């Protein structure tokens, strides 16, 4: 059974930092792409989740959406089968439910598995 278990969300003031963790199990970690998407308040559909960052197993590159470039860092611990999203200089517009995602193809889309989500709230 595939499991993606997130932790590390919370409430933080603008300019602050948080680190999200995603512990993966039930699939070959090295072969899948893995990353984070977020769903902002008012966005109800899964299709409205925004890609934040992803590590592709196909080219070993890490991708970031433009709005988080330079502020967020995605890293992976293969021994622990865990990925971390370090978020610095957080802004109110980063407020969202953050979902860990795993992609069987090794590319950053489409998502095959989702975590349960963790809330990140940034106050101004």
PDB file of N, CA, C and O in Angstrom, residues 76 78 86 90 101-102 104 106-107 111:
ATOM      1  N   UNK A  76      15.726  15.528  -0.632  1.00  0.00           N
ATOM      2  CA  UNK A  76      15.302  14.142  -0.502  1.00  0.00           C
ATOM      3  C   UNK A  76      16.336  13.354   0.287  1.00  0.00           C
ATOM      4  O   UNK A  76      17.541  13.519   0.072  1.00  0.00           O
ATOM      5  N   UNK A  78      17.052   9.604   0.596  1.00  0.00           N
ATOM      6  CA  UNK A  78      16.649   8.316   0.027  1.00  0.00           C
ATOM      7  C   UNK A  78      16.680   7.206   1.065  1.00  0.00           C
ATOM      8  O   UNK A  78      15.861   6.277   1.016  1.00  0.00           O
ATOM      9  N   UNK A  86      11.654  22.928   2.546  1.00  0.00           N
ATOM     10  CA  UNK A  86      12.019  24.031   3.410  1.00  0.00           C
ATOM     11  C   UNK A  86      11.463  25.312   2.798  1.00  0.00           C
ATOM     12  O   UNK A  86      11.780  25.654   1.660  1.00  0.00           O
ATOM     13  N   UNK A  90       8.195  33.221   4.099  1.00  0.00           N
ATOM     14  CA  UNK A  90       6.815  32.891   3.736  1.00  0.00           C
ATOM     15  C   UNK A  90       5.966  34.139   3.600  1.00  0.00           C
ATOM     16  O   UNK A  90       6.157  35.136   4.324  1.00  0.00           O
ATOM     17  N   UNK A 101       2.996  14.423  -3.151  1.00  0.00           N
ATOM     18  CA  UNK A 101       2.500  13.658  -4.295  1.00  0.00           C
ATOM     19  C   UNK A 101       3.615  12.795  -4.874  1.00  0.00           C
ATOM     20  O   UNK A 101       4.777  13.197  -4.864  1.00  0.00           O
ATOM     21  N   UNK A 102       3.220  11.638  -5.389  1.00  0.00           N
ATOM     22  CA  UNK A 102       4.171  10.726  -6.024  1.00  0.00           C
ATOM     23  C   UNK A 102       3.695  10.402  -7.427  1.00  0.00           C
ATOM     24  O   UNK A 102       2.487  10.207  -7.651  1.00  0.00           O
ATOM     25  N   UNK A 104       4.305   7.982 -10.736  1.00  0.00           N
ATOM     26  CA  UNK A 104       4.861   6.711 -11.189  1.00  0.00           C
ATOM     27  C   UNK A 104       5.744   6.866 -12.431  1.00  0.00           C
ATOM     28  O   UNK A 104       6.720   6.145 -12.604  1.00  0.00           O
ATOM     29  N   UNK A 106       7.823   9.022 -13.167  1.00  0.00           N
ATOM     30  CA  UNK A 106       9.140   9.616 -12.949  1.00  0.00           C
ATOM     31  C   UNK A 106       9.207  11.074 -13.359  1.00  0.00           C
ATOM     32  O   UNK A 106      10.169  11.776 -13.042  1.00  0.00           O
ATOM     33  N   UNK A 107       8.163  11.520 -14.061  1.00  0.00           N
ATOM     34  CA  UNK A 107       8.028  12.931 -14.371  1.00  0.00           C
ATOM     35  C   UNK A 107       7.086  13.567 -13.345  1.00  0.00           C
ATOM     36  O   UNK A 107       6.413  12.875 -12.595  1.00  0.00           O
ATOM     37  N   UNK A 111      -0.017  13.068 -11.299  1.00  0.00           N
ATOM     38  CA  UNK A 111       0.085  12.559  -9.941  1.00  0.00           C
ATOM     39  C   UNK A 111      -0.690  11.250  -9.831  1.00  0.00           C
ATOM     40  O   UNK A 111      -1.833  11.152 -10.267  1.00  0.00           O
TER      41      UNK A 111
END
